[in-house]
Amino acid sequence: MSTMKRHRQHWWWKFALGSWLVMSSAIGEAVLQTFAFSVNSAFAQITPDSTLPNNSRVTTQNNISTIEGGTQAGSNLFHSFGQFSVPTGGTAIFNNAANIQNIISRVTGGLASNIDGIIRANGTANLFLINPNGIIFGQNAQLNIGGSFVATTANAIAFGNQGFFSASNPQSSSSLLTVNPSALLFNQIAAAPLQNNSQAQGTELDPSKNFIPKGLRVPDGKSLLLVGDNISMNGGGLFAFGGRVELGGLAEPGTVGIDVNGNNLSLSFPDSKLRANLYLTNGANVNVRAASGGTIAINARNLKILRGSQLFAGISRGLGGSDVKAGDILINATEAFTIADADSVISNRVGVGAKGKGGDVQISAGSLSASGGAQLYAGTYGQGDAGSVNINVRDTTSFDGENQKAPNLHSGASSKVESSGIGQGGNVNLQTRLLRLTNGAQLDVSSLGEGNAGAVNIHARDIVIDGQSTQLESSGIYSRINTAYVPEYHQGVGQGGDINITADSLSVTNGGVITTSTLGRGNAGNVFINARDIVFDGMGKFDRNKQIRQSSAATSAVRDIGVGQGGSVNITAESLRVSNGASLSTTTLGQGSAGNVLINARNIVLDGVGSYLNEVQSYFLPSGIYSQMETKYAGQGGYVNVIADSLSVTNGAVITTSTLGPGNAGNVFINARDIVLDGVDKNGFFSGVFSTADKKAIGNGGYIDISTKSLSVSNGAKIATISQGNNNAAGSIKVVARSIRLDNGAVIAAETASGKGGNITLENHRENLDLLLIRRGSRISTTAGIENQGGDGGNITINAPHGFIIAVPKENSDITANAFTGKGGNVQISAFGVYGIQFRDKENPQTSDITASSQFGINGTVELNTPDIDPNSGLVNLPVVPVDTQVAQTCTAGSTVAKSSFTITGRGGLPPNPGEALSADAVQVDLVTLNPKVGNTPAVSTNPINPTPDRIVEATGWVIAANGDVILTNSAPTVTPHSSWQRTADCRVFNQRQGG
């Protein structure tokens, strides 16, 4: 070739490469590839340069280029080329000696290398191809070498302390480099791109003998490394079964370390340098599955895996052994990692019939987005444990949507024991600033085979779980023991894993869920949530097939054919809001007991009712906290335990335990400083706290235990344990409070349809129950036989020895322990005062009553313990007329208790009319009028509480306090008091004057 022609060609290549780089940023990857390959087909060739002590020699015949010569240093063989490209159908053969370990080839001419044919080498030598101007592997590119392969657009390769071998400055390279390569040196501001589009079909099957790889392949157990800037794979394949595939590079000057261990090569990237971008599109495939080992490592700035591109690691079908472990998939994207579209997947699994432990999927990124059904997966189909999926994201992690081709495949991350698998499931561990699961996306640990499911562990500042897929699968976090319904496979035998969430804020909306469940044989896992602010709100879309609408929820369930115990739902928060049909629940529909719900929050709000309309009728789901037994099998309902500063249950929301089967409903424990239960929603759902046994239930209602400073139940709200079945007993209710207010149809009830009514106890252990206020048709009831059937009434105990029980006589506010055909219950009240409500033989709808009657049986008893106060007297009407406050001494004789009195005379008390002020030195003395002595009532026993009073000593003097108050006294102070201006009255004389 003439010098002029070579000069023109060299100039044309520089122009083409410059245009190509501009086009890559201007018109995209597809045009770039088309242009590059058109250039390749016209100008592909291999030409040595003259920069080595012993230069390379190239002989070409029948499209086969044989490369010989080069400079050998120890077990390293160096080649240097002005150009290195292999055309379609062509072959480049490195004819090296058998003792060569590393073949290091550089391209110095300034042109990209276009490889669309075969590269071969003898023996087991590792082959390095260095071209800082770019390397492109076409669709027909293949490797046929015995060792590992490195293609890089770095400027030079370093050899420990001996020097480096440079492609951009070949004259400065050391002459003797006998050690293994140690680093790749990037000296350019932006290195040239590196592409692999190879889909060439090889001649050998993969290790499992199931398919023939299409793309670049190195021998099993060896390494395949692509290191450059803007690495891309458009449908290309990379295969190193049981070995290592590593992709990455730098976009600024820096050094990437190389570790050479025989034929095993790996890279180390500096944290401080800007990394290259990496794009895998249109079915690009990286696969290292084998009998053992097999690792994929990616280091990039921005990483995109799109349109069905895949990374596969693990143990291949039918291979492995009991002591074998698969390698890991390691992804480090310093900025954004995006995986999207149908069939895009990162998978590390133990295959069907394989043995060994699966590897992990480990992801570290600035942000992570998975959509369109993209999956991050670790699992086992064979005999061995599944690996884990570990995600550490600095900013936002987003999983969204489903696979349009396979709608049951949702975007997400999972570790599973599949239906054919025997082994333990791995974990899904995620740490991020913001986690979003939307439109059916899922984080899932499950077992469909034989083995325990793993756990989901999430640490995030903010978590958003929202909505459903087009197939109405809820976005959420799942731990499941499942059943595949395939007889030849294992039927989900194992323990469910836990879900552990720690966050600042958690929002679960529009049908999103956090759930553990068992559909197989094994216990469901637990849910643990620890967050500052938590919101569960709303419901999903109506599912016409299942005839349900999923509420936004945190749940643990034993499902319909499951055999095992339900897990617990544990929530710790500053504020917790559950609204518009959302729920926190444990349920059993199978064989086993329901789990428990335990909540510890400073402020809890339960509000509203969710609803949906199917083709026939409307359905409703109150917001709230549930533990439910909905099974025909034996088992017990779980309990609900709530600890809070303030608890508000409004507009139809509930806290409830229930049973529909042979087991008892669970208990409810509430410990809160202030409790408000208020209202009935527009569809008639009562707000409140409940424990119920359904009409079909055999078990009994549960126990309700409430401890609070202030309890307000109003506007139809209820605290109730109710048994609707035949001969089922209601549970009991205990309220420990300082004040209890029931208003406008409020109810505290332990009632049954036909069984024994439960007991109700109202008291306060630590402080006095100061006030029980019952207003406007409210009631406290332990009535049995509410459907005109049998059963004894329960007992009511109100212990307020220093407090008051107040009602309004004509508001029909009642305390009842009645029965229909059974025996009435017992009512025992201890109070300082009972006003506005009185004992009656039977209820009167016009008055406020205390009853313990039986319509066709034996009446119960009512016992009132008060300090000499007639319970039949109703409210005490205090005088409203002002009285004088002059003090005179007097005597009173004849009473069941020791009594004295002041006779009120003179100025003071209330002002003459509202327009006048009370004088500053007036003395105000409250007037109390004692009721007449109570007569005996046959139906009620009254036990006056008459402690011996202190002896009353008449005043003999008075003093004026510093603030001007007048104080009567019977003992002389340290100063001389004023003498009384009244003479001491003689009681006998006084009584004579009064006619006594």
Short mmCIF file of C-alpha atoms in Angstrom, two decimals, residues 412-565:
data_model
loop_
_atom_site.label_atom_id
_atom_site.label_comp_id
_atom_site.label_asym_id
_atom_site.label_seq_id
_atom_site.Cartn_x
_atom_site.Cartn_y
_atom_site.Cartn_z
CA GLY A 412 -39.69 -6.35 42.25
CA ALA A 413 -37.09 -8.23 44.23
CA SER A 414 -37.55 -11.73 45.58
CA SER A 415 -35.92 -14.78 47.12
CA LYS A 416 -37.91 -18.01 46.78
CA VAL A 417 -37.95 -21.72 47.38
CA GLU A 418 -39.78 -22.79 44.23
CA SER A 419 -42.27 -25.66 44.03
CA SER A 420 -39.57 -28.20 43.06
CA GLY A 421 -37.07 -26.84 45.58
CA ILE A 422 -35.78 -28.25 48.84
CA GLY A 423 -33.87 -25.73 50.90
CA GLN A 424 -34.06 -22.49 52.81
CA GLY A 425 -35.15 -19.26 51.23
CA GLY A 426 -32.90 -16.23 51.29
CA ASN A 427 -33.63 -12.69 52.44
CA VAL A 428 -34.47 -9.48 50.66
CA ASN A 429 -32.44 -6.77 52.39
CA LEU A 430 -32.95 -3.18 51.30
CA GLN A 431 -31.51 0.08 52.55
CA THR A 432 -32.46 3.35 50.84
CA ARG A 433 -33.59 6.91 51.40
CA LEU A 434 -36.95 6.52 49.61
CA LEU A 435 -38.64 3.24 48.68
CA ARG A 436 -41.59 3.26 46.27
CA LEU A 437 -43.64 0.16 45.41
CA THR A 438 -46.39 1.03 42.92
CA ASN A 439 -48.84 -0.50 40.43
CA GLY A 440 -48.40 -4.07 41.63
CA ALA A 441 -44.67 -4.08 42.36
CA GLN A 442 -43.60 -6.49 45.09
CA LEU A 443 -40.79 -7.42 47.44
CA ASP A 444 -41.29 -11.14 48.11
CA VAL A 445 -39.79 -13.95 50.15
CA SER A 446 -41.69 -17.20 49.81
CA SER A 447 -41.56 -20.96 49.83
CA LEU A 448 -43.62 -23.09 47.45
CA GLY A 449 -41.43 -26.12 48.06
CA GLU A 450 -39.88 -27.67 51.13
CA GLY A 451 -38.10 -25.12 53.25
CA ASN A 452 -38.49 -21.96 55.25
CA ALA A 453 -39.02 -18.63 53.60
CA GLY A 454 -36.49 -15.90 54.22
CA ALA A 455 -37.09 -12.45 55.67
CA VAL A 456 -37.63 -8.99 54.22
CA ASN A 457 -35.53 -6.36 56.01
CA ILE A 458 -36.01 -2.72 55.02
CA HIS A 459 -34.32 0.40 56.34
CA ALA A 460 -35.50 3.62 54.70
CA ARG A 461 -36.24 7.21 55.52
CA ASP A 462 -39.54 7.18 53.59
CA ILE A 463 -41.57 4.25 52.23
CA VAL A 464 -44.54 4.52 49.83
CA ILE A 465 -46.59 1.44 48.91
CA ASP A 466 -49.44 2.30 46.56
CA GLY A 467 -51.99 0.75 44.25
CA GLN A 468 -52.43 -2.46 42.28
CA SER A 469 -51.49 -3.98 38.95
CA THR A 470 -53.88 -4.31 36.02
CA GLN A 471 -54.56 -7.83 37.31
CA LEU A 472 -55.43 -6.28 40.72
CA GLU A 473 -52.38 -7.72 42.48
CA SER A 474 -51.46 -5.39 45.29
CA SER A 475 -48.23 -3.50 45.49
CA GLY A 476 -46.54 -4.62 48.63
CA ILE A 477 -44.13 -6.58 50.74
CA TYR A 478 -44.82 -10.31 51.02
CA SER A 479 -43.66 -13.31 53.02
CA ARG A 480 -45.50 -16.49 52.00
CA ILE A 481 -45.69 -20.22 52.43
CA ASN A 482 -47.52 -21.15 49.25
CA THR A 483 -48.83 -24.20 47.42
CA ALA A 484 -48.27 -24.83 43.72
CA TYR A 485 -51.25 -27.22 43.36
CA VAL A 486 -48.96 -29.59 41.41
CA PRO A 487 -49.07 -33.09 42.97
CA GLU A 488 -45.53 -34.10 42.03
CA TYR A 489 -44.04 -31.06 43.72
CA HIS A 490 -43.70 -30.19 47.37
CA GLN A 491 -46.67 -28.37 48.80
CA GLY A 492 -45.20 -25.41 50.61
CA VAL A 493 -43.77 -26.98 53.77
CA GLY A 494 -41.86 -24.58 56.02
CA GLN A 495 -41.97 -21.56 58.25
CA GLY A 496 -42.82 -18.15 56.91
CA GLY A 497 -40.25 -15.40 57.15
CA ASP A 498 -40.61 -12.12 58.99
CA ILE A 499 -41.01 -8.64 57.51
CA ASN A 500 -38.92 -6.04 59.34
CA ILE A 501 -39.39 -2.37 58.43
CA THR A 502 -37.62 0.62 59.95
CA ALA A 503 -38.41 4.07 58.56
CA ASP A 504 -39.18 7.68 59.34
CA SER A 505 -42.45 7.57 57.40
CA LEU A 506 -44.52 4.75 55.92
CA SER A 507 -47.51 5.27 53.62
CA VAL A 508 -49.61 2.31 52.41
CA THR A 509 -52.48 3.40 50.15
CA ASN A 510 -55.01 2.34 47.51
CA GLY A 511 -54.81 -1.38 48.21
CA GLY A 512 -51.10 -1.67 48.96
CA VAL A 513 -50.19 -4.35 51.51
CA ILE A 514 -47.56 -5.62 53.90
CA THR A 515 -48.40 -9.26 54.51
CA THR A 516 -47.19 -12.62 55.77
CA SER A 517 -49.24 -15.73 55.12
CA THR A 518 -49.29 -19.51 54.92
CA LEU A 519 -51.20 -21.46 52.30
CA GLY A 520 -49.13 -24.58 52.90
CA ARG A 521 -47.97 -26.42 55.99
CA GLY A 522 -46.17 -24.05 58.31
CA ASN A 523 -46.56 -20.94 60.39
CA ALA A 524 -46.91 -17.54 58.83
CA GLY A 525 -44.19 -15.00 59.53
CA ASN A 526 -44.46 -11.85 61.62
CA VAL A 527 -44.67 -8.20 60.59
CA PHE A 528 -42.53 -5.69 62.49
CA ILE A 529 -42.88 -2.00 61.62
CA ASN A 530 -40.99 0.75 63.42
CA ALA A 531 -41.59 4.20 61.96
CA ARG A 532 -42.17 7.72 63.19
CA ASP A 533 -45.27 8.40 61.05
CA ILE A 534 -47.42 5.62 59.59
CA VAL A 535 -50.47 5.91 57.32
CA PHE A 536 -52.65 3.09 56.02
CA ASP A 537 -55.39 4.55 53.83
CA GLY A 538 -58.01 3.44 51.35
CA MET A 539 -58.77 0.36 49.30
CA GLY A 540 -57.84 -1.04 45.93
CA LYS A 541 -60.00 -1.65 42.89
CA PHE A 542 -62.91 -4.11 42.93
CA ASP A 543 -61.87 -7.60 41.81
CA ARG A 544 -64.82 -9.11 39.94
CA ASN A 545 -63.31 -12.59 39.98
CA LYS A 546 -62.61 -12.73 43.70
CA GLN A 547 -65.56 -10.48 44.54
CA ILE A 548 -63.40 -8.47 46.90
CA ARG A 549 -61.69 -5.14 47.15
CA GLN A 550 -58.33 -5.31 48.88
CA SER A 551 -57.87 -2.86 51.71
CA SER A 552 -54.58 -1.13 52.34
CA ALA A 553 -53.25 -3.30 55.11
CA ALA A 554 -50.60 -4.88 57.27
CA THR A 555 -51.67 -8.50 57.78
CA SER A 556 -50.66 -11.99 58.81
CA ALA A 557 -52.94 -14.82 57.71
CA VAL A 558 -53.45 -18.57 57.69
CA ARG A 559 -55.17 -18.93 54.33
CA ASP A 560 -57.96 -21.32 53.34
CA ILE A 561 -55.98 -24.56 52.93
CA GLY A 562 -53.12 -23.54 55.18
CA VAL A 563 -52.08 -25.53 58.24
CA GLY A 564 -50.18 -23.50 60.79
CA GLN A 565 -50.23 -20.58 63.18
#
